Short mmCIF file of C-alpha atoms in Angstrom, two decimals:
data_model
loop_
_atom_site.label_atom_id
_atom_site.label_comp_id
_atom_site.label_asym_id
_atom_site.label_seq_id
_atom_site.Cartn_x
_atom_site.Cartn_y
_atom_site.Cartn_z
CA UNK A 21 -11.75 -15.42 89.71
CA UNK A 22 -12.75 -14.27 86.15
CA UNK A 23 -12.28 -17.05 83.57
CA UNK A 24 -12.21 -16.63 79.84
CA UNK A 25 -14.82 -18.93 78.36
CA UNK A 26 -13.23 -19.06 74.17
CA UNK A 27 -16.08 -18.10 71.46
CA UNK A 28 -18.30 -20.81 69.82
CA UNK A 29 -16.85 -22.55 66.78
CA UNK A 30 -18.82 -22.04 63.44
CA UNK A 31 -21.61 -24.27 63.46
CA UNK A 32 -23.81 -25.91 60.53
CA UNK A 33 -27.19 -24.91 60.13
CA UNK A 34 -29.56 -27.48 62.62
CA UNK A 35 -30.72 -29.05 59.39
CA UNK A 36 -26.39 -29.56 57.59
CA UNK A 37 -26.19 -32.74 59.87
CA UNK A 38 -29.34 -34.48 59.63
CA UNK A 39 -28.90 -35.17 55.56
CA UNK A 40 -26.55 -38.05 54.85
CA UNK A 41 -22.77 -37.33 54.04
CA UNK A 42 -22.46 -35.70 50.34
CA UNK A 43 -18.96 -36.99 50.92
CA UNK A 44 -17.45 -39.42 52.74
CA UNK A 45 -13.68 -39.79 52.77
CA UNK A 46 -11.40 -41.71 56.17
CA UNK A 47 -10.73 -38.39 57.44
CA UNK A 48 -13.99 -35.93 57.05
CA UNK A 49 -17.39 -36.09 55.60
CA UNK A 50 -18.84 -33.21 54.66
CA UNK A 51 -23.24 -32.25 53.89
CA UNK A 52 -24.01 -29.89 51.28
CA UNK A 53 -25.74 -26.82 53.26
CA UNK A 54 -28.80 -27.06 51.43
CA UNK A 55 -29.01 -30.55 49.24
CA UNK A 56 -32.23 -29.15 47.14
CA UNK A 57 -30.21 -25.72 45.79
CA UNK A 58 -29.22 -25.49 42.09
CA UNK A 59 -25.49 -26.30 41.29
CA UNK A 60 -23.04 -23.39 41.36
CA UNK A 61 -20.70 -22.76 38.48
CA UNK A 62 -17.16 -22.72 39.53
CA UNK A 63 -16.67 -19.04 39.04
CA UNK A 64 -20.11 -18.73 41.19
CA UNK A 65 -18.97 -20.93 43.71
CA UNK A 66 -15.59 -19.17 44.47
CA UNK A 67 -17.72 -16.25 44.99
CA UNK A 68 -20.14 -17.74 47.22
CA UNK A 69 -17.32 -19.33 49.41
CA UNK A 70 -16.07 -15.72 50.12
CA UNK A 71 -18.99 -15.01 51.54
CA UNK A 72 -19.75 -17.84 53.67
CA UNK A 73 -19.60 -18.52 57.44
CA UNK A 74 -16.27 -19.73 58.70
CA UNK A 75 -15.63 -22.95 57.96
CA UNK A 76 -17.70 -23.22 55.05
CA UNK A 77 -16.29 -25.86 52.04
CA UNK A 78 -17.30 -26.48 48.54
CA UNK A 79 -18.10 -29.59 47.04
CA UNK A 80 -18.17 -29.90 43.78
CA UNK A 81 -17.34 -31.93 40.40
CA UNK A 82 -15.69 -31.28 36.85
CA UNK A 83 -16.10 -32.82 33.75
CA UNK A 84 -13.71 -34.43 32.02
CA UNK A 85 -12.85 -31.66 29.89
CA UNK A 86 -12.85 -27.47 30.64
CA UNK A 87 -15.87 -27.68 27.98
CA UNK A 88 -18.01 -30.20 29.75
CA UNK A 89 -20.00 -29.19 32.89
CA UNK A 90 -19.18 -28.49 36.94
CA UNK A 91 -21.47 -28.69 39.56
CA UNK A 92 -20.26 -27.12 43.51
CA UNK A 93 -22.22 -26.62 46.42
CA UNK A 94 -21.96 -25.11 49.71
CA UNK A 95 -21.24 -28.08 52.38
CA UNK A 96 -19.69 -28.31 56.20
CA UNK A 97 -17.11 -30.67 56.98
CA UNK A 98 -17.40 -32.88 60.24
CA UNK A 99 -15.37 -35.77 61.68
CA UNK A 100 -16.28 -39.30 60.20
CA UNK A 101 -16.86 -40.14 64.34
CA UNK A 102 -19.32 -37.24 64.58
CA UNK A 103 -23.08 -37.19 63.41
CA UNK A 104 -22.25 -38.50 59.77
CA UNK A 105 -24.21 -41.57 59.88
CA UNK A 106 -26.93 -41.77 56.78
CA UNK A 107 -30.44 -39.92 57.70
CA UNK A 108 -32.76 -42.49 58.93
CA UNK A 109 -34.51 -43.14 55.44
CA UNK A 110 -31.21 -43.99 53.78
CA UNK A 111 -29.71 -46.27 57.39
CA UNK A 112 -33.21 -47.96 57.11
CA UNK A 113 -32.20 -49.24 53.52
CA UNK A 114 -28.64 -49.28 53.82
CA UNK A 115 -28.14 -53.23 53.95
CA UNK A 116 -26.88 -53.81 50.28
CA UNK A 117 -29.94 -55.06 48.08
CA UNK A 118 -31.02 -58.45 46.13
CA UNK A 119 -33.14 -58.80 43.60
CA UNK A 120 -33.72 -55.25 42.35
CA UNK A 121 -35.68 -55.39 38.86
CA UNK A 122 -33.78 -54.30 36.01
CA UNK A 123 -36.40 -53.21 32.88
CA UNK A 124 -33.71 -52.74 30.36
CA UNK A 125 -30.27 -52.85 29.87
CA UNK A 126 -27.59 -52.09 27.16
CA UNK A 127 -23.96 -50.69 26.74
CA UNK A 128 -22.79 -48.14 24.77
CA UNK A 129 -20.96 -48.61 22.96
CA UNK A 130 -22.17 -52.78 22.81
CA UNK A 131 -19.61 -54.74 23.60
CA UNK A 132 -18.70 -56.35 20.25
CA UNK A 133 -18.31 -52.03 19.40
CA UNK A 134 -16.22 -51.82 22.20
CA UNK A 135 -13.69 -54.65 21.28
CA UNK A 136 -13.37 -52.86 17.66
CA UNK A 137 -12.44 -49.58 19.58
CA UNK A 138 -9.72 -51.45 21.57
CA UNK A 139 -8.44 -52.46 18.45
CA UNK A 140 -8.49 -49.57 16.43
CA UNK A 141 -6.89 -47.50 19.05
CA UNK A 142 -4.10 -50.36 19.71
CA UNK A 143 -3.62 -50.02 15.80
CA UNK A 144 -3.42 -46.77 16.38
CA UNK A 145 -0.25 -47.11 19.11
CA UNK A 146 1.18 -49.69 16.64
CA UNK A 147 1.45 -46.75 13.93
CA UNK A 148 3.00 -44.37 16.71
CA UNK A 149 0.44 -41.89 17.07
CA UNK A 150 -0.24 -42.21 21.03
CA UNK A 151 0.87 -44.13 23.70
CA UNK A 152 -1.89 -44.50 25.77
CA UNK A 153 -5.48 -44.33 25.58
CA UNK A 154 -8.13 -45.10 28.17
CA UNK A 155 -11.35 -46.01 26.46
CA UNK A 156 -14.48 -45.76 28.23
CA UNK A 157 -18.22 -47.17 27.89
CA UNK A 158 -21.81 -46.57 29.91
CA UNK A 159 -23.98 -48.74 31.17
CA UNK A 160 -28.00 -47.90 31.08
CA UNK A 161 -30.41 -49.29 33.26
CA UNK A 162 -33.83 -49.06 33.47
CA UNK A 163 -34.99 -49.82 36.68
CA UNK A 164 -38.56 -51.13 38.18
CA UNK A 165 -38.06 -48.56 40.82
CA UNK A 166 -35.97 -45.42 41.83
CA UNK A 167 -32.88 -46.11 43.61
CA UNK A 168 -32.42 -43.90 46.73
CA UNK A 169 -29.22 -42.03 46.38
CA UNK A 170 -28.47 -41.63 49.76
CA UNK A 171 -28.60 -45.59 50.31
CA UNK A 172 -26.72 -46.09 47.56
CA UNK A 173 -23.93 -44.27 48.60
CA UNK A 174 -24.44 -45.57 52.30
CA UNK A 175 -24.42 -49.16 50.78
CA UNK A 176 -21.05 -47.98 48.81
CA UNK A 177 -19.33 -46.53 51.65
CA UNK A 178 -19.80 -50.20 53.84
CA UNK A 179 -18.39 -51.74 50.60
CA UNK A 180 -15.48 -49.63 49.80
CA UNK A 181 -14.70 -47.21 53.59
CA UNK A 182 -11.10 -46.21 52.57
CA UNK A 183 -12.57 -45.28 49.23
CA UNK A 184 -13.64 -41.24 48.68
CA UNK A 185 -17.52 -41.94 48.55
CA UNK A 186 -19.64 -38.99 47.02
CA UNK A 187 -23.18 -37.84 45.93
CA UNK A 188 -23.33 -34.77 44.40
CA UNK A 189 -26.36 -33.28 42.50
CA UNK A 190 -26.86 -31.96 39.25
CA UNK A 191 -28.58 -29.35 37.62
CA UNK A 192 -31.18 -31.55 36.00
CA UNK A 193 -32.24 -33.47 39.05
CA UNK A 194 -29.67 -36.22 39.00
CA UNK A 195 -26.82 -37.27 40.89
CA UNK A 196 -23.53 -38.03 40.44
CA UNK A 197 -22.61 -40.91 43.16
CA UNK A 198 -19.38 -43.11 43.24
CA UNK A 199 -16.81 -44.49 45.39
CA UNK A 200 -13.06 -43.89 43.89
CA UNK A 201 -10.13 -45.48 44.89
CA UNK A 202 -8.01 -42.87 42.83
CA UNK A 203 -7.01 -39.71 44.80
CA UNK A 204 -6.32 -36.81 42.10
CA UNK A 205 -4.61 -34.86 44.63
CA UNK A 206 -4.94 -33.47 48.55
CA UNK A 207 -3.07 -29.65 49.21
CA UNK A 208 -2.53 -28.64 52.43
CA UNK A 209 -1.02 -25.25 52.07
CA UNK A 210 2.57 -26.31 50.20
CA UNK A 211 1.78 -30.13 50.61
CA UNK A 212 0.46 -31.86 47.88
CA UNK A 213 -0.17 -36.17 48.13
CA UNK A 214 -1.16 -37.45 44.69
CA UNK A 215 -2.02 -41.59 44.65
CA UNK A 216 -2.19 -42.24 40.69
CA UNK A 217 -3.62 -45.89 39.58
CA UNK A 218 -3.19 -47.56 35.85
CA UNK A 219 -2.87 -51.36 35.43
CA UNK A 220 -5.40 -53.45 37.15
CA UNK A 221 -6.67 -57.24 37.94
CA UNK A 222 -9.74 -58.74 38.70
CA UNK A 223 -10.37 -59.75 42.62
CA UNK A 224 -11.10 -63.80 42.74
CA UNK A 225 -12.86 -65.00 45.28
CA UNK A 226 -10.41 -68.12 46.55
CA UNK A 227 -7.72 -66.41 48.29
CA UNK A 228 -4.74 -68.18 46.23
CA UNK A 229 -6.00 -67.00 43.06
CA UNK A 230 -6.05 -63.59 44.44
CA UNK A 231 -2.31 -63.23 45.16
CA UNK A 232 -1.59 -64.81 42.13
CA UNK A 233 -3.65 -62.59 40.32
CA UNK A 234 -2.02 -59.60 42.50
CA UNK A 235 1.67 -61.03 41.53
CA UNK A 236 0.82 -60.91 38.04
CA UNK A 237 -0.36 -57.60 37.78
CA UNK A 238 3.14 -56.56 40.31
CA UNK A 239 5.47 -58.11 37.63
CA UNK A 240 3.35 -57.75 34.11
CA UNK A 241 5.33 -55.61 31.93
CA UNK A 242 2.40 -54.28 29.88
CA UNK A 243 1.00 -53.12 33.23
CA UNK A 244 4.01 -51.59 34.62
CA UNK A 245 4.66 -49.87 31.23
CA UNK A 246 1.35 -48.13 31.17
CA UNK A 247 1.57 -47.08 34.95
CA UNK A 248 5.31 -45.63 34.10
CA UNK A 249 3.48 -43.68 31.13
CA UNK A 250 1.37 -42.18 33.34
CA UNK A 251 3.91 -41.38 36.23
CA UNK A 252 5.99 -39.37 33.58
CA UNK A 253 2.96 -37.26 32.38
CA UNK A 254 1.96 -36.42 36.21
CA UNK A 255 5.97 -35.92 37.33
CA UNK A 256 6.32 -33.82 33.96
CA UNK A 257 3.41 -31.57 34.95
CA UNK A 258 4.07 -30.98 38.95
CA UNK A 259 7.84 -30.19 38.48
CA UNK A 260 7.42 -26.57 37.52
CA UNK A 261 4.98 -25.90 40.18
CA UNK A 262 7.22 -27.75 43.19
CA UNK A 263 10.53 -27.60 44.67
CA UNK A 264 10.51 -30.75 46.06
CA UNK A 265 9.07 -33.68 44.41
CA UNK A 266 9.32 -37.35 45.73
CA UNK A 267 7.89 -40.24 43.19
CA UNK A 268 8.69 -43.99 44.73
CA UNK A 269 10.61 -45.63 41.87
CA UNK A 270 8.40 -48.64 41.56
CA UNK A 271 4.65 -48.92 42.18
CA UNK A 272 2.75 -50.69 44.86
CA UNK A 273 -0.70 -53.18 45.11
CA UNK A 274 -3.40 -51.01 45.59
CA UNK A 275 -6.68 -53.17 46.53
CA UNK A 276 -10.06 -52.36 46.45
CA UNK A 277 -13.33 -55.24 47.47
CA UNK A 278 -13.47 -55.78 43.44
CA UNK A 279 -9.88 -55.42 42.04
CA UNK A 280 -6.63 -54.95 42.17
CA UNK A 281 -4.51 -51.89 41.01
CA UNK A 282 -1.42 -50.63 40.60
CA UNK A 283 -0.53 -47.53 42.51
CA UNK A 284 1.88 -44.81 42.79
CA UNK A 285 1.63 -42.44 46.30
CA UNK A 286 3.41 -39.05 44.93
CA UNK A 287 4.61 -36.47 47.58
CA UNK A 288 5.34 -32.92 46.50
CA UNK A 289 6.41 -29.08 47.80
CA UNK A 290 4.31 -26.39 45.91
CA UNK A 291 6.94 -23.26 45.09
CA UNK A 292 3.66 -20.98 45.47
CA UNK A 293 1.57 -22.16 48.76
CA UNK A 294 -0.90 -20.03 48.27
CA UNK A 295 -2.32 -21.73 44.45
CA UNK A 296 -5.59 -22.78 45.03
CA UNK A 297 -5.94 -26.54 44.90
CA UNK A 298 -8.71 -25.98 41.97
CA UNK A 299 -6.09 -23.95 39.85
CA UNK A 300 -3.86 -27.45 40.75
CA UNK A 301 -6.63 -29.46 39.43
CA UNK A 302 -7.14 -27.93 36.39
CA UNK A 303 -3.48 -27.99 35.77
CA UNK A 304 -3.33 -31.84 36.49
CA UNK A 305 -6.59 -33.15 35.65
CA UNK A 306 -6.83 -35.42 32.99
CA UNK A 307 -4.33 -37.48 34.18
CA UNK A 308 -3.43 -40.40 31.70
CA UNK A 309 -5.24 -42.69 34.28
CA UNK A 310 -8.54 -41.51 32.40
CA UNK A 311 -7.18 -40.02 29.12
CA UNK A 312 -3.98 -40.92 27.79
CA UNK A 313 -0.86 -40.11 26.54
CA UNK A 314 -0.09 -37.49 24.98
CA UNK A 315 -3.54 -36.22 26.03
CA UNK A 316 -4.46 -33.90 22.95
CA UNK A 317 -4.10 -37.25 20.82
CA UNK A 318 -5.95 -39.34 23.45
CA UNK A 319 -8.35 -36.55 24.11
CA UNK A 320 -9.31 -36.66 20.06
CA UNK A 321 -9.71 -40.05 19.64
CA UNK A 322 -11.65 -40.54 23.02
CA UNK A 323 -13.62 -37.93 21.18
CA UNK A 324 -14.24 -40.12 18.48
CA UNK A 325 -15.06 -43.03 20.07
CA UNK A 326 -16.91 -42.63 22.48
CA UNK A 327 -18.14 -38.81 22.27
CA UNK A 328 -18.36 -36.65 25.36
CA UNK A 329 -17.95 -37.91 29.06
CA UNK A 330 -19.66 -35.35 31.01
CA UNK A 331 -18.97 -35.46 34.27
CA UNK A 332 -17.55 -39.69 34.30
CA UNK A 333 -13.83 -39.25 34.34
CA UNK A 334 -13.66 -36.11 35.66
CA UNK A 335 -12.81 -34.81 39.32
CA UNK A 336 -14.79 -34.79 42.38
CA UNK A 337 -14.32 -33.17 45.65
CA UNK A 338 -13.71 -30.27 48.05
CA UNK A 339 -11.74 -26.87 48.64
CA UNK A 340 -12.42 -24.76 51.58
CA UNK A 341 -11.85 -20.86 51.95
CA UNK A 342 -7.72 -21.16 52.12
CA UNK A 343 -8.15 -23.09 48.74
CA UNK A 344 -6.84 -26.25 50.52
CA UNK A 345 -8.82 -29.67 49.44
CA UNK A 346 -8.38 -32.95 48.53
CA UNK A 347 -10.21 -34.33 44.88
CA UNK A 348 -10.66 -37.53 43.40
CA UNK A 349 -10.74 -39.26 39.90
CA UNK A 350 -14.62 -39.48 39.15
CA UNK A 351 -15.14 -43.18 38.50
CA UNK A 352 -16.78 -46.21 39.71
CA UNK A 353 -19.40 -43.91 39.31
CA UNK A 354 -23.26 -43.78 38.09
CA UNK A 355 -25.43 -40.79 37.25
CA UNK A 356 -28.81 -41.80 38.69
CA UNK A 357 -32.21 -39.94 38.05
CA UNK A 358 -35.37 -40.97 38.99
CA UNK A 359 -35.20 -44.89 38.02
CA UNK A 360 -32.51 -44.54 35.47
CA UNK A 361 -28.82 -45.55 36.17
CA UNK A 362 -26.04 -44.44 34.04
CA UNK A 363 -22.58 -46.50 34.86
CA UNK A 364 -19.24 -45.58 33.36
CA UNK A 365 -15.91 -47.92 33.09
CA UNK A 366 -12.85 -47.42 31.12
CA UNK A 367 -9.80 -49.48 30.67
CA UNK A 368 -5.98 -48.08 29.58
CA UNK A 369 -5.10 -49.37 26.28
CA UNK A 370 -1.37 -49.75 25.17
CA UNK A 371 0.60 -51.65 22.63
CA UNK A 372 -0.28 -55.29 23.78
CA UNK A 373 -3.32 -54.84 25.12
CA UNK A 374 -6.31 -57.74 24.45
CA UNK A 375 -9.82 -56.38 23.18
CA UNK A 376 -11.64 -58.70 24.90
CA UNK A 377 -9.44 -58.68 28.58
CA UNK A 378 -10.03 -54.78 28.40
CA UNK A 379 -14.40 -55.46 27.40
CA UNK A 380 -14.15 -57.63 30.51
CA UNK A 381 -12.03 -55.16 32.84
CA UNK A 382 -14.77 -52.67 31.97
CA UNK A 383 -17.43 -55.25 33.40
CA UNK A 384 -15.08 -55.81 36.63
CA UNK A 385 -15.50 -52.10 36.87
CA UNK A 386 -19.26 -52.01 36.89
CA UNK A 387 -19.43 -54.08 39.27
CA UNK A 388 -18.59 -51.31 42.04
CA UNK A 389 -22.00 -49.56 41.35
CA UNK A 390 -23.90 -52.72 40.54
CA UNK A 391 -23.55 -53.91 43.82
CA UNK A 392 -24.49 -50.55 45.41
CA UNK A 393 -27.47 -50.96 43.11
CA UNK A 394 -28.62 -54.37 43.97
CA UNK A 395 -27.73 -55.91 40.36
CA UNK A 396 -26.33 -58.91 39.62
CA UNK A 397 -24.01 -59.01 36.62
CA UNK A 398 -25.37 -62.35 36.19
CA UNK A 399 -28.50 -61.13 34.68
CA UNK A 400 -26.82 -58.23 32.40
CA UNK A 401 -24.70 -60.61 30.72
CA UNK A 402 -25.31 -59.62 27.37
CA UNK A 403 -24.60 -56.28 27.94
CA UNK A 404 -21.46 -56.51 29.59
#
């Protein structure tokens, strides 16, 4: 009896599995091929993917506008159940730190700075100019020591695990690592799953303050109005590219260990199956959940304010070779180098909103990476 024994399946390289995940998401994790090669460009990395062993993906990210930079890398994808655990060195420092030195420490811009940009832009909405803006501001740290970025991301991925957990490096030796709650979108041939968040509440640690925190945010009308704002621009950008297009009427409680959100899961039919989920990302990316509405106003005065983003508030994520993929909104994020730390937050301003509520949602935000970091907000008080 002759049996028919089926060809291997594309393996990784014996070294793709032994370096933590580049990125970690509840249904794959993929590792970059070779973690010490220089970044590709977009148009390099399309090229590069053509010519890659079966089942070869890109990771990459995009800055916040076409103008600022992109960073993609070959990776392999394997189950979260498989051999994705952190390498040794970064599973041996996994347990989340105390006590980690901070040198120096300031905002930018300071908060005082900030609070006048929340107002000029809400003066700004008053006059009719925009409707939206989402103002951002970094946090710099100086640290006693270097923070390994593969513990840090293994420390962010026990804090957050339904969040889309990522390290990717840069050209200039840093890396870009962040857990984000905010799915940009997923394609799977002609199916596209967008999950959209805009209006949020601080987490509080006694469990009836929570929900009552949570209802607020569910029934605030400032809130809802800003997540509505956003749900138009997205809608009014998909509809020529789908023929089916399913947006819940109402949004739902999105919660993360820190905060809660308000979210919008978005369902659509591509016309054209075979657009490449980057093409889709460029076409959708930035959503007013980073930028605001309408964008080239919000895109001028963010601009003005705050100067360029780089890579914080852009996209994050993977395609493979049928340009299927699923990318996130690139925040709760830090840019870490050697024993610098570079945090970014932003808050959505609208008509209503408070300068100092949006300063302190902007701290609430930090918090993601200062915990991944060992920090305690207690002792950056001044700068938050």
């Amino acid at each position: 009896m002759t049996q028919t024994v089926a060809p291997p399946a594309a393996q990784p390289p014996p070294h793709a599995a032994t370096h933590a995940p580049a990125w970690r998401a509840p249904d794959r994790h993929l590792h970059l091929l070779d973690p010490h090669a220089a970044p590709l460009t977009a148009a390099q990395a399309r090229h590069a993917l053509r010519g890659a062993p079966d089942g070869t993906h890109l990771l990459g990210a995009i800055g916040f506008t076409p103008q600022d930079p992109a960073a993609f890398h070959l990776a392999h994808s394997t189950p979260p159940t498989s051999t994705s655990s952190p390498s040794t060195a970064a599973s041996s420092t996994s347990a989340s730190p105390t006590g980690t030195v901070v040198l120096h420490a300031a905002s930018r811009p300071v908060p005082d700075a900030f609070e006048a940009n929340v107002a000029h832009a809400a003066a700004a909405i008053a006059r009719g100019e925009l409707h939206k803006v989402v103002l951002g501001r970094t946090l710099d740290l100086q640290l006693h020591a270097a923070p390994d970025p593969r513990a840090v991301t293994a420390r962010l991925a026990q804090g957050a695990p339904d969040a889309f957990v990522f390290g990717v490096p840069l050209r200039d030796g840093a890396q870009l690592v962040g857990a984000s709650p905010e799915r940009l979108l997923s394609k799977r041939g002609a199916q596209l799953r967008l999950r959209p968040l805009a209006g949020t509440r601080t987490r509080h640690a006694d469990p009836a303050e929570d929900l009552r925190r949570a209802h607020d945010l569910l029934h605030s009308a400032k809130d809802r109005h800003e997540h509505a704002l956003m749900i138009a621009a997205v809608r009014e950008t998909l509809a020529p590219l789908c023929c089916e297009l399913t947006v819940p009427d109402a949004p739902r409680l999105v919660q993360t260990p820190g905060l809660w959100h308000l979210g919008t899961s978005i369902h659509a039919t591509l016309r054209d199956p075979g657009l490449h989920v980057l093409d889709l990302v460029s076409a959708v990316h930035p959503t007013p959940a980073v930028c605001g509405v309408p964008a080239p106003a919000a895109r001028d005065l963010i601009g003005t304010l705050e100067g360029p983003r780089g890579f914080f508030a852009g996209a994050v994520g993977w395609c493979d070779a049928r340009g299927d993929g699923e990318w996130a909104v690139t925040i709760r994020c830090a840019r870490l180098r050697g024993p610098h730390a570079r945090l970014f937050a932003g808050a959505g301003i609208v008509a209503g909103s408070d300068p100092a509520q949006e300063r302190a949602e902007t701290a609430a935000k930090f918090g993601t990476m200062l915990r991944a970091l060992g920090v305690s907000p207690v002792d950056l008080e001044g700068a938050l």
